[in-house]
Amino acid sequence: MQDKVKKTDSGIPIQKIYTQQDLPSHLDGELKPGAFPYTRGVQSDMYRGKLWTMRQYAGFSTAEESNNRYHFLLSQGVMGLSVAFDLPTQIGYDPDHSLAEGEVGKVGVSICSLEDMEVLFKDIPLDKISTSMTINSTSFILLALYVAVAKKRGIDIKQLAGTIQNDILKEYAARGTYIYPPKHSMRIITDIFEWCGLHLPKWNSISISGYHIREAGSTAVQEIAFTLSNGKAYVKAALEKGLDINVFGKRLSFFFNAHNNLFEEVAKFRAARKMWADIMKELGATDEKALMLRFHTQTGGATLTAQQPLNNISRVTIQTLAAVLGGTQSLHTNGFDEALGLPTQEAASIALRTQQIVAFESGVTDTADPLAGSYFIENLTQQIEQDALAIIKQIDDMGGSVPAIENGFMQNKIAESAYAYQKNIESKEKIIVGVNEFISENTSHIPILRIDEKIRQEQIEKIQKIKSKRNQEKVVLCLASIKQAAVDNHNLMPVVIEAVENYCTLGEISDTLRSVFGEYQA
């Protein structure tokens, strides 16, 4: 009987056996980590020199509750914070807006003023830890709030280290938390690039994200193809603004997903590094740090199951290994209970311990790129690169990522892949343990973290109190300055920082720009 053809989750056929003849013909036996095109990693000694930054993505309820979780995580060995914001914060609404009802504090922390931000980072040394903020449409406002907190404490803002996601193109393609039309959103992003280049030398001004593209149903190949294509669009927009690619290029970072197909994921990360180095070189970068693809990884939220949730600990372990063997610079591991709700403190602790066990007990960090030279890995790395480049060429032929999103190309490809994957699960072509096979009647009693509905009213009362105390004349002037800067095409960051320092709210600033830019309708 003929063996069934095996394929990766991206549909790449897998041979029974790989030999030396399957190695890519161009493979340079002298290729080393830390050397162009960085397939084997961006540092020469990788984790022997420095481990990846261990982060735990957290944020829920109020600033006070989230601050408590951050202090707990730091006490457990987390090296950097990663902030989740609730949906109203992500799309520019204060908690008292009618569209915020039912969403305040639910999937992240509610932040709308400088006072909230001060509480969120209370007693956390902003000049000694790095902070990653998963925020896009309102990223410039959250960055302004972070800077304002540092200034108020007397911290030199040049010492601030961290990242704002700030990747709006994937919002149009996969996630949906956009506000303004693409043209105006791209303008805000290049304003951030320009301002950070002058004032925040340690800050990553964008995290170009494939994570949400993968969560929406893309394949691994599509994840890097669409993400790197979006990266090209940001670079070209910055070049059109007259910015130096060797300056802003050093502060670009990426954010990828890690799923369960271990070898495909490792090969994906290796291919992405090589592809980005070639893309940046073609666009004119010469500084080696501007050519390097540095990335954060999060384990795959979409792979977690509500059925037999403790199985997710094993899934997250495989995904952690994929990220580390693939050379990540930063990593968040999901809690086993996240298919049910926000992670409890116990689940977050187990997720962090998973990283620590891989780092200190597994031995995979002892040498750089330990899978290099594998007939299978090298062949798969090349195959993923070729398939992803073919998709990027299609996008380039359309005029780049913005037209490809506007005409629905990316969205349709993601939807097709998601549909095909679900069909494979339903037909049992793809086995998901505990879901379509090895099903158990026993149910685990997993505690679920629930957010109190009173949170919204508490946040509304805080806003009312802030508005009653602040200097209203200054607020009016600050919002007028933001509107004028938007109209005159001046950099928005200085006027937004001034506005948040005078306690203008996130909703007020977002609405001011809505009056100039309008809102995007899909």
Short mmCIF file of C-alpha atoms in Angstrom, two decimals:
data_model
loop_
_atom_site.label_atom_id
_atom_site.label_comp_id
_atom_site.label_asym_id
_atom_site.label_seq_id
_atom_site.Cartn_x
_atom_site.Cartn_y
_atom_site.Cartn_z
CA MET A 1 0.00 0.00 0.00
CA GLN A 2 1.35 3.40 -0.97
CA ASP A 3 2.23 5.70 1.93
CA LYS A 4 0.14 8.81 2.34
CA VAL A 5 1.99 12.03 1.48
CA LYS A 6 2.87 13.97 4.62
CA LYS A 7 2.76 17.76 4.54
CA THR A 8 3.56 20.60 6.91
CA ASP A 9 0.70 22.82 8.08
CA SER A 10 1.58 25.15 5.18
CA GLY A 11 1.08 22.30 2.71
CA ILE A 12 4.77 21.72 1.98
CA PRO A 13 5.32 18.01 1.12
CA ILE A 14 7.67 16.16 3.47
CA GLN A 15 9.91 13.36 2.20
CA LYS A 16 10.38 10.15 4.19
CA ILE A 17 14.13 10.70 4.34
CA TYR A 18 16.39 13.68 3.66
CA THR A 19 20.01 13.26 2.58
CA GLN A 20 22.94 15.47 1.68
CA GLN A 21 21.51 15.81 -1.84
CA ASP A 22 18.54 17.71 -0.37
CA LEU A 23 20.70 20.50 1.06
CA PRO A 24 20.23 23.83 -0.74
CA SER A 25 22.87 24.22 -3.45
CA HIS A 26 23.77 27.72 -2.27
CA LEU A 27 24.26 26.67 1.36
CA ASP A 28 27.59 28.03 2.53
CA GLY A 29 29.32 25.65 4.88
CA GLU A 30 31.13 28.63 6.44
CA LEU A 31 27.90 30.51 7.19
CA LYS A 32 27.93 31.53 10.84
CA PRO A 33 25.49 33.00 13.35
CA GLY A 34 25.77 36.77 13.59
CA ALA A 35 26.79 37.09 9.93
CA PHE A 36 24.72 38.25 6.94
CA PRO A 37 22.10 37.09 6.02
CA TYR A 38 21.59 36.01 9.65
CA THR A 39 19.80 32.74 8.82
CA ARG A 40 21.55 31.18 11.83
CA GLY A 41 20.78 34.03 14.23
CA VAL A 42 21.56 37.68 14.89
CA GLN A 43 24.25 37.08 17.55
CA SER A 44 27.42 35.08 17.03
CA ASP A 45 27.02 33.13 20.28
CA MET A 46 23.21 33.44 20.62
CA TYR A 47 22.01 32.31 24.06
CA ARG A 48 25.48 31.52 25.43
CA GLY A 49 25.98 35.27 25.49
CA LYS A 50 22.50 36.34 26.57
CA LEU A 51 19.20 34.52 26.96
CA TRP A 52 16.06 35.76 25.27
CA THR A 53 13.96 38.24 27.28
CA MET A 54 11.32 36.29 29.18
CA ARG A 55 8.06 38.22 29.10
CA GLN A 56 4.55 37.44 30.24
CA TYR A 57 1.79 39.30 28.40
CA ALA A 58 -0.56 40.62 31.06
CA GLY A 59 -3.14 43.30 31.61
CA PHE A 60 -6.70 43.14 32.87
CA SER A 61 -9.29 45.05 34.85
CA THR A 62 -7.81 48.24 36.32
CA ALA A 63 -4.34 49.72 36.39
CA GLU A 64 -4.09 48.73 40.07
CA GLU A 65 -4.86 45.04 39.37
CA SER A 66 -2.45 44.89 36.44
CA ASN A 67 0.29 46.58 38.47
CA ASN A 68 -0.10 43.86 41.12
CA ARG A 69 0.30 41.15 38.44
CA TYR A 70 3.43 42.88 37.05
CA HIS A 71 5.07 42.94 40.46
CA PHE A 72 4.26 39.24 40.89
CA LEU A 73 5.73 38.37 37.49
CA LEU A 74 8.89 40.40 38.15
CA SER A 75 9.31 38.58 41.47
CA GLN A 76 9.10 35.25 39.59
CA GLY A 77 11.91 36.07 37.16
CA VAL A 78 10.25 37.89 34.27
CA MET A 79 12.84 40.09 32.52
CA GLY A 80 10.47 42.50 30.79
CA LEU A 81 6.83 43.53 30.92
CA SER A 82 4.32 43.04 28.13
CA VAL A 83 1.11 45.07 28.45
CA ALA A 84 -2.32 44.02 27.16
CA PHE A 85 -4.89 46.82 26.76
CA ASP A 86 -8.66 46.45 26.68
CA LEU A 87 -10.60 46.99 23.45
CA PRO A 88 -11.83 50.53 24.21
CA THR A 89 -8.21 51.62 24.82
CA GLN A 90 -7.14 49.92 21.58
CA ILE A 91 -9.71 51.75 19.45
CA GLY A 92 -9.59 55.14 21.11
CA TYR A 93 -12.62 55.24 23.39
CA ASP A 94 -12.70 56.29 27.03
CA PRO A 95 -14.70 54.00 29.37
CA ASP A 96 -17.62 56.45 29.43
CA HIS A 97 -18.20 56.11 25.66
CA SER A 98 -21.30 54.10 24.71
CA LEU A 99 -19.21 51.72 22.55
CA ALA A 100 -17.06 50.84 25.57
CA GLU A 101 -19.96 49.19 27.39
CA GLY A 102 -19.26 45.55 28.26
CA GLU A 103 -15.60 45.75 27.25
CA VAL A 104 -13.84 47.84 29.91
CA GLY A 105 -10.98 45.87 31.47
CA LYS A 106 -12.05 42.59 29.83
CA VAL A 107 -9.20 41.58 27.49
CA GLY A 108 -6.63 43.97 28.88
CA VAL A 109 -6.15 46.92 31.18
CA SER A 110 -8.22 50.09 30.81
CA ILE A 111 -5.98 53.15 30.31
CA CYS A 112 -7.26 56.59 29.37
CA SER A 113 -5.19 59.15 31.28
CA LEU A 114 -1.78 59.95 32.72
CA GLU A 115 -3.14 59.05 36.15
CA ASP A 116 -3.99 55.52 34.93
CA MET A 117 -0.52 55.12 33.44
CA GLU A 118 1.17 56.25 36.65
CA VAL A 119 -0.76 53.63 38.62
CA LEU A 120 -0.03 50.92 36.03
CA PHE A 121 3.73 51.38 36.46
CA LYS A 122 3.79 52.31 40.14
CA ASP A 123 7.10 51.30 41.78
CA ILE A 124 8.38 49.76 38.53
CA PRO A 125 11.82 51.14 37.47
CA LEU A 126 11.15 52.25 33.89
CA ASP A 127 14.83 52.96 33.27
CA LYS A 128 15.84 49.41 34.26
CA ILE A 129 13.24 47.13 32.64
CA SER A 130 11.92 46.98 29.08
CA THR A 131 8.22 47.33 28.37
CA SER A 132 6.39 45.97 25.36
CA MET A 133 2.95 47.42 24.65
CA THR A 134 0.53 45.59 22.36
CA ILE A 135 -1.20 48.65 20.97
CA ASN A 136 -1.69 49.88 17.42
CA SER A 137 -4.23 52.56 16.50
CA THR A 138 -3.57 54.48 19.72
CA SER A 139 0.10 53.47 20.07
CA PHE A 140 1.31 57.07 19.81
CA ILE A 141 -0.92 58.06 22.76
CA LEU A 142 0.25 55.17 24.96
CA LEU A 143 3.87 55.95 24.09
CA ALA A 144 3.23 59.59 25.00
CA LEU A 145 1.75 58.49 28.34
CA TYR A 146 4.76 56.25 29.05
CA VAL A 147 7.16 59.10 28.26
CA ALA A 148 5.11 61.49 30.41
CA VAL A 149 5.31 59.11 33.39
CA ALA A 150 9.09 58.85 33.01
CA LYS A 151 9.48 62.62 32.74
CA LYS A 152 7.32 63.17 35.80
CA ARG A 153 9.61 60.84 37.76
CA GLY A 154 12.73 62.62 36.54
CA ILE A 155 13.92 59.68 34.42
CA ASP A 156 16.04 60.47 31.36
CA ILE A 157 13.76 59.28 28.54
CA LYS A 158 16.82 58.25 26.51
CA GLN A 159 17.10 55.34 28.98
CA LEU A 160 13.62 54.01 28.18
CA ALA A 161 13.74 50.61 26.50
CA GLY A 162 10.86 48.69 25.01
CA THR A 163 8.52 48.36 22.07
CA ILE A 164 5.14 49.56 20.88
CA GLN A 165 3.47 47.19 18.44
CA ASN A 166 2.32 50.11 16.25
CA ASP A 167 1.62 47.78 13.29
CA ILE A 168 -1.61 49.03 11.75
CA LEU A 169 -1.49 47.17 8.43
CA LYS A 170 -2.12 43.78 10.04
CA GLU A 171 -5.15 45.33 11.79
CA TYR A 172 -6.78 45.98 8.42
CA ALA A 173 -5.78 42.52 7.18
CA ALA A 174 -6.47 40.31 10.18
CA ARG A 175 -7.46 41.85 13.48
CA GLY A 176 -9.74 44.85 13.11
CA THR A 177 -8.73 47.35 15.83
CA TYR A 178 -8.12 50.24 13.44
CA ILE A 179 -9.44 53.80 13.63
CA TYR A 180 -8.17 55.96 10.77
CA PRO A 181 -7.82 55.23 7.03
CA PRO A 182 -4.50 53.58 6.00
CA LYS A 183 -2.93 56.77 4.59
CA HIS A 184 -3.34 58.67 7.87
CA SER A 185 -2.37 55.68 10.00
CA MET A 186 0.87 55.33 8.02
CA ARG A 187 1.56 59.04 8.58
CA ILE A 188 1.22 58.59 12.37
CA ILE A 189 3.61 55.63 12.26
CA THR A 190 6.29 57.59 10.42
CA ASP A 191 5.83 60.46 12.90
CA ILE A 192 6.64 57.95 15.65
CA PHE A 193 9.69 56.67 13.73
CA GLU A 194 10.97 60.23 13.33
CA TRP A 195 10.38 61.27 16.96
CA CYS A 196 11.79 58.06 18.48
CA GLY A 197 14.88 58.36 16.28
CA LEU A 198 15.59 61.73 17.89
CA HIS A 199 14.51 61.10 21.49
CA LEU A 200 14.26 57.37 22.33
CA PRO A 201 17.42 55.64 21.05
CA LYS A 202 16.69 52.38 22.93
CA TRP A 203 13.04 52.15 21.91
CA ASN A 204 11.69 49.88 19.15
CA SER A 205 9.23 52.12 17.34
CA ILE A 206 7.30 49.26 15.73
CA SER A 207 6.81 45.54 16.15
CA ILE A 208 5.73 44.28 12.75
CA SER A 209 3.36 41.52 13.63
CA GLY A 210 2.71 38.17 12.04
CA TYR A 211 1.20 36.84 15.25
CA HIS A 212 -2.33 38.06 14.60
CA ILE A 213 -2.15 37.10 10.93
CA ARG A 214 -1.45 33.52 12.06
CA GLU A 215 -4.14 33.69 14.75
CA ALA A 216 -6.63 34.68 12.04
CA GLY A 217 -5.89 31.44 10.19
CA SER A 218 -2.91 31.98 7.90
CA THR A 219 -0.27 29.34 7.26
CA ALA A 220 3.31 29.72 8.49
CA VAL A 221 4.41 30.68 4.97
CA GLN A 222 1.69 33.33 4.68
CA GLU A 223 2.55 34.63 8.15
CA ILE A 224 6.07 35.63 7.16
CA ALA A 225 5.14 36.65 3.61
CA PHE A 226 2.44 39.09 4.73
CA THR A 227 4.47 40.33 7.71
CA LEU A 228 7.63 41.05 5.74
CA SER A 229 5.57 42.66 2.98
CA ASN A 230 4.02 44.96 5.60
CA GLY A 231 7.53 45.66 6.87
CA LYS A 232 8.56 46.75 3.38
CA ALA A 233 5.59 49.14 3.28
CA TYR A 234 6.65 50.78 6.56
CA VAL A 235 10.25 51.13 5.41
CA LYS A 236 9.21 52.68 2.09
CA ALA A 237 6.88 55.12 3.89
CA ALA A 238 9.73 56.17 6.19
CA LEU A 239 12.09 56.59 3.23
CA GLU A 240 9.50 58.79 1.49
CA LYS A 241 9.44 60.94 4.63
CA GLY A 242 13.21 61.39 4.25
CA LEU A 243 14.25 59.23 7.21
CA ASP A 244 17.57 57.38 7.25
CA ILE A 245 17.10 53.61 6.82
CA ASN A 246 20.29 52.95 8.79
CA VAL A 247 18.83 54.84 11.75
CA PHE A 248 15.16 53.77 11.89
CA GLY A 249 16.04 50.33 10.51
CA LYS A 250 17.84 49.47 13.74
CA ARG A 251 14.68 50.04 15.77
CA LEU A 252 12.35 47.84 13.73
CA SER A 253 11.35 44.62 15.44
CA PHE A 254 9.03 41.76 14.53
CA PHE A 255 6.47 39.65 16.37
CA PHE A 256 5.79 36.07 15.30
CA ASN A 257 3.62 33.17 16.35
CA ALA A 258 4.88 29.72 17.36
CA HIS A 259 2.64 26.77 16.57
CA ASN A 260 2.98 23.03 17.11
CA ASN A 261 4.67 21.87 13.90
CA LEU A 262 8.11 22.12 15.46
CA PHE A 263 10.39 21.89 12.44
CA GLU A 264 8.24 24.08 10.19
CA GLU A 265 8.23 26.78 12.86
CA VAL A 266 12.03 26.64 13.32
CA ALA A 267 12.54 26.82 9.55
CA LYS A 268 10.05 29.71 9.33
CA PHE A 269 12.06 31.84 11.76
CA ARG A 270 15.34 31.05 9.98
CA ALA A 271 13.85 31.87 6.56
CA ALA A 272 12.33 35.14 7.82
CA ARG A 273 15.73 36.40 9.02
CA LYS A 274 17.37 35.72 5.67
CA MET A 275 14.50 37.23 3.70
CA TRP A 276 14.43 40.44 5.75
CA ALA A 277 18.20 40.91 5.47
CA ASP A 278 17.92 40.62 1.69
CA ILE A 279 14.90 42.99 1.59
CA MET A 280 16.63 45.67 3.69
CA LYS A 281 19.82 45.42 1.65
CA GLU A 282 17.79 45.88 -1.53
CA LEU A 283 16.09 48.95 0.01
CA GLY A 284 19.48 50.54 0.75
CA ALA A 285 20.42 49.54 4.30
CA THR A 286 24.13 49.09 4.92
CA ASP A 287 24.40 49.09 8.72
CA GLU A 288 24.43 45.47 9.92
CA LYS A 289 21.97 46.21 12.74
CA ALA A 290 19.52 47.66 10.23
CA LEU A 291 19.74 44.43 8.24
CA MET A 292 18.95 42.16 11.20
CA LEU A 293 15.47 40.78 11.85
CA ARG A 294 15.00 40.78 15.62
CA PHE A 295 11.77 39.27 16.86
CA HIS A 296 9.51 38.55 19.80
CA THR A 297 7.53 35.32 19.82
CA GLN A 298 4.28 34.39 21.50
CA THR A 299 3.08 30.82 21.67
CA GLY A 300 -0.02 30.12 19.61
CA GLY A 301 -3.22 31.25 21.26
CA ALA A 302 -5.30 29.65 18.50
CA THR A 303 -3.74 26.26 19.24
CA LEU A 304 -5.00 26.20 22.82
CA THR A 305 -8.04 24.04 23.51
CA ALA A 306 -10.85 24.47 26.03
CA GLN A 307 -11.16 20.68 26.02
CA GLN A 308 -8.58 19.01 28.31
CA PRO A 309 -6.89 22.39 28.97
CA LEU A 310 -3.94 20.86 30.85
CA ASN A 311 -2.79 19.44 27.49
CA ASN A 312 -1.98 23.04 26.58
CA ILE A 313 1.08 22.90 28.85
CA SER A 314 2.59 20.33 26.45
CA ARG A 315 1.62 22.42 23.41
CA VAL A 316 3.22 25.54 24.89
CA THR A 317 6.40 23.56 25.65
CA ILE A 318 6.72 22.46 22.00
CA GLN A 319 6.10 26.03 20.86
CA THR A 320 8.67 27.36 23.32
CA LEU A 321 11.26 24.98 21.87
CA ALA A 322 10.34 26.11 18.34
CA ALA A 323 10.88 29.77 19.25
CA VAL A 324 14.18 29.12 21.04
CA LEU A 325 15.58 26.75 18.39
CA GLY A 326 14.48 29.36 15.83
CA GLY A 327 16.49 32.10 17.58
CA THR A 328 13.91 34.43 19.16
CA GLN A 329 15.05 37.52 21.10
CA SER A 330 12.00 37.67 23.36
CA LEU A 331 9.26 35.22 24.30
CA HIS A 332 5.83 35.09 25.92
CA THR A 333 4.36 31.71 26.83
CA ASN A 334 0.57 31.36 27.08
CA GLY A 335 -1.22 30.09 30.16
CA PHE A 336 -2.87 26.68 29.81
CA ASP A 337 -6.26 28.20 30.70
CA GLU A 338 -6.35 30.94 28.03
CA ALA A 339 -8.92 29.10 25.89
CA LEU A 340 -11.26 29.63 28.85
CA GLY A 341 -10.41 33.17 29.95
CA LEU A 342 -7.61 35.46 31.05
CA PRO A 343 -4.74 33.50 32.66
CA THR A 344 -4.86 33.00 36.39
CA GLN A 345 -1.77 33.72 38.45
CA GLU A 346 -1.03 29.97 38.69
CA ALA A 347 -1.30 29.47 34.91
CA ALA A 348 0.94 32.48 34.24
CA SER A 349 3.50 31.11 36.68
CA ILE A 350 3.55 27.66 34.98
CA ALA A 351 3.94 29.36 31.59
CA LEU A 352 6.96 31.32 32.83
CA ARG A 353 8.46 28.20 34.42
CA THR A 354 8.18 26.49 31.01
CA GLN A 355 10.55 29.09 29.57
CA GLN A 356 12.91 28.77 32.51
CA ILE A 357 13.04 24.96 32.25
CA VAL A 358 13.85 25.18 28.54
CA ALA A 359 16.50 27.83 29.26
CA PHE A 360 18.25 26.14 32.16
CA GLU A 361 17.50 22.41 31.93
CA SER A 362 17.06 21.38 28.29
CA GLY A 363 20.54 22.12 26.90
CA VAL A 364 19.14 23.70 23.72
CA THR A 365 20.77 27.02 24.59
CA ASP A 366 24.29 25.61 24.77
CA THR A 367 25.16 26.22 21.12
CA ALA A 368 23.94 28.64 18.48
CA ASP A 369 21.39 27.35 15.94
CA PRO A 370 21.75 23.69 16.97
CA LEU A 371 19.60 22.41 14.07
CA ALA A 372 21.79 24.05 11.40
CA GLY A 373 23.07 21.61 8.81
CA SER A 374 20.13 19.23 9.24
CA TYR A 375 19.20 18.00 5.79
CA PHE A 376 15.51 18.45 6.64
CA ILE A 377 15.76 21.86 8.34
CA GLU A 378 17.95 23.42 5.66
CA ASN A 379 15.73 22.09 2.87
CA LEU A 380 12.57 23.25 4.65
CA THR A 381 14.07 26.69 5.36
CA GLN A 382 14.76 27.14 1.65
CA GLN A 383 11.29 25.87 0.65
CA ILE A 384 9.54 28.26 3.04
CA GLU A 385 11.66 31.15 1.75
CA GLN A 386 10.81 30.35 -1.88
CA ASP A 387 7.08 30.00 -1.20
CA ALA A 388 6.96 33.19 0.89
CA LEU A 389 8.90 35.17 -1.72
CA ALA A 390 6.40 34.07 -4.37
CA ILE A 391 3.58 35.58 -2.28
CA ILE A 392 5.56 38.79 -1.68
CA LYS A 393 6.06 39.11 -5.45
CA GLN A 394 2.29 38.89 -5.94
CA ILE A 395 1.84 41.68 -3.38
CA ASP A 396 4.60 43.80 -4.96
CA ASP A 397 2.89 43.42 -8.34
CA MET A 398 -0.27 44.91 -6.78
CA GLY A 399 1.71 47.93 -5.57
CA GLY A 400 2.55 46.70 -2.06
CA SER A 401 0.76 45.83 1.15
CA VAL A 402 -1.63 48.78 1.30
CA PRO A 403 -3.27 48.04 -2.10
CA ALA A 404 -3.16 44.29 -1.33
CA ILE A 405 -5.13 44.95 1.87
CA GLU A 406 -7.49 47.46 0.25
CA ASN A 407 -8.42 44.98 -2.49
CA GLY A 408 -8.88 42.16 0.03
CA PHE A 409 -6.04 39.94 -1.21
CA MET A 410 -4.51 39.25 2.20
CA GLN A 411 -7.86 38.87 3.94
CA ASN A 412 -9.09 36.38 1.35
CA LYS A 413 -5.92 34.27 1.47
CA ILE A 414 -6.09 34.10 5.28
CA ALA A 415 -9.79 33.14 5.15
CA GLU A 416 -9.10 30.39 2.60
CA SER A 417 -6.32 28.94 4.77
CA ALA A 418 -8.45 29.09 7.92
CA TYR A 419 -11.29 27.29 6.12
CA ALA A 420 -9.00 24.57 4.77
CA TYR A 421 -7.47 24.01 8.23
CA GLN A 422 -10.89 23.70 9.87
CA LYS A 423 -12.02 21.24 7.17
CA ASN A 424 -8.96 19.10 7.91
CA ILE A 425 -9.85 19.06 11.61
CA GLU A 426 -13.46 18.09 10.91
CA SER A 427 -12.38 15.30 8.53
CA LYS A 428 -9.70 14.19 11.02
CA GLU A 429 -7.02 14.78 8.41
CA LYS A 430 -5.56 16.92 11.19
CA ILE A 431 -5.71 15.42 14.68
CA ILE A 432 -6.15 17.76 17.64
CA VAL A 433 -5.74 15.75 20.82
CA GLY A 434 -8.81 16.01 23.04
CA VAL A 435 -10.85 17.78 20.35
CA ASN A 436 -11.40 15.39 17.43
CA GLU A 437 -9.53 12.37 18.80
CA PHE A 438 -8.63 10.95 22.23
CA ILE A 439 -11.71 12.63 23.65
CA SER A 440 -12.38 12.21 27.35
CA GLU A 441 -15.69 12.46 29.15
CA ASN A 442 -13.90 13.66 32.28
CA THR A 443 -13.92 17.43 32.62
CA SER A 444 -11.24 19.38 34.46
CA HIS A 445 -12.40 21.95 36.96
CA ILE A 446 -10.13 24.83 36.02
CA PRO A 447 -10.58 28.11 37.95
CA ILE A 448 -11.38 31.00 35.60
CA LEU A 449 -10.35 34.62 36.13
CA ARG A 450 -13.46 36.78 35.79
CA ILE A 451 -13.60 40.57 35.48
CA ASP A 452 -16.15 42.39 37.64
CA GLU A 453 -18.71 44.37 35.65
CA LYS A 454 -18.32 47.22 38.19
CA ILE A 455 -14.95 48.09 36.62
CA ARG A 456 -16.52 50.32 33.97
CA GLN A 457 -18.36 52.46 36.49
CA GLU A 458 -15.22 52.80 38.61
CA GLN A 459 -13.26 53.93 35.54
CA ILE A 460 -15.97 56.43 34.57
CA GLU A 461 -15.84 57.94 38.06
CA LYS A 462 -12.04 58.28 37.76
CA ILE A 463 -12.38 60.15 34.46
CA GLN A 464 -14.97 62.50 35.91
CA LYS A 465 -12.69 63.23 38.84
CA ILE A 466 -9.71 63.94 36.56
CA LYS A 467 -11.78 66.25 34.37
CA SER A 468 -13.00 68.18 37.41
CA LYS A 469 -9.43 68.81 38.63
CA ARG A 470 -7.52 69.58 35.42
CA ASN A 471 -6.98 72.98 33.80
CA GLN A 472 -9.71 73.02 31.18
CA GLU A 473 -8.27 75.99 29.28
CA LYS A 474 -5.01 74.09 28.76
CA VAL A 475 -6.95 71.03 27.63
CA VAL A 476 -8.77 73.04 24.96
CA LEU A 477 -5.48 74.56 23.76
CA CYS A 478 -3.73 71.16 23.67
CA LEU A 479 -6.49 69.52 21.65
CA ALA A 480 -6.50 72.49 19.25
CA SER A 481 -2.72 72.08 18.82
CA ILE A 482 -3.17 68.40 17.96
CA LYS A 483 -5.81 69.26 15.36
CA GLN A 484 -3.59 71.94 13.81
CA ALA A 485 -0.55 69.62 13.69
CA ALA A 486 -2.68 67.00 11.96
CA VAL A 487 -3.91 69.50 9.37
CA ASP A 488 -0.46 71.03 8.80
CA ASN A 489 1.28 67.62 8.63
CA HIS A 490 3.56 68.43 11.57
CA ASN A 491 4.87 65.64 13.79
CA LEU A 492 2.12 64.71 16.24
CA MET A 493 4.27 63.32 19.06
CA PRO A 494 5.31 66.61 20.76
CA VAL A 495 1.75 67.97 20.92
CA VAL A 496 0.31 64.64 22.07
CA ILE A 497 2.89 64.41 24.88
CA GLU A 498 1.97 67.92 25.97
CA ALA A 499 -1.72 66.97 25.86
CA VAL A 500 -1.39 63.89 28.07
CA GLU A 501 0.78 65.84 30.52
CA ASN A 502 -2.20 68.19 30.87
CA TYR A 503 -4.54 65.21 31.43
CA CYS A 504 -6.26 65.12 28.07
CA THR A 505 -7.74 61.64 27.77
CA LEU A 506 -7.07 58.97 25.18
CA GLY A 507 -10.64 59.32 23.88
CA GLU A 508 -10.39 63.09 23.53
CA ILE A 509 -7.14 62.86 21.56
CA SER A 510 -8.50 60.06 19.33
CA ASP A 511 -11.71 62.00 18.65
CA THR A 512 -9.73 65.13 17.76
CA LEU A 513 -7.90 63.17 15.08
CA ARG A 514 -11.13 61.48 13.94
CA SER A 515 -12.41 64.97 13.15
CA VAL A 516 -9.44 65.48 10.79
CA PHE A 517 -8.68 62.01 9.40
CA GLY A 518 -12.11 60.37 9.54
CA GLU A 519 -12.64 56.69 10.30
CA TYR A 520 -11.82 53.71 8.12
CA GLN A 521 -14.74 51.60 6.93
CA ALA A 522 -13.79 48.10 5.76
#
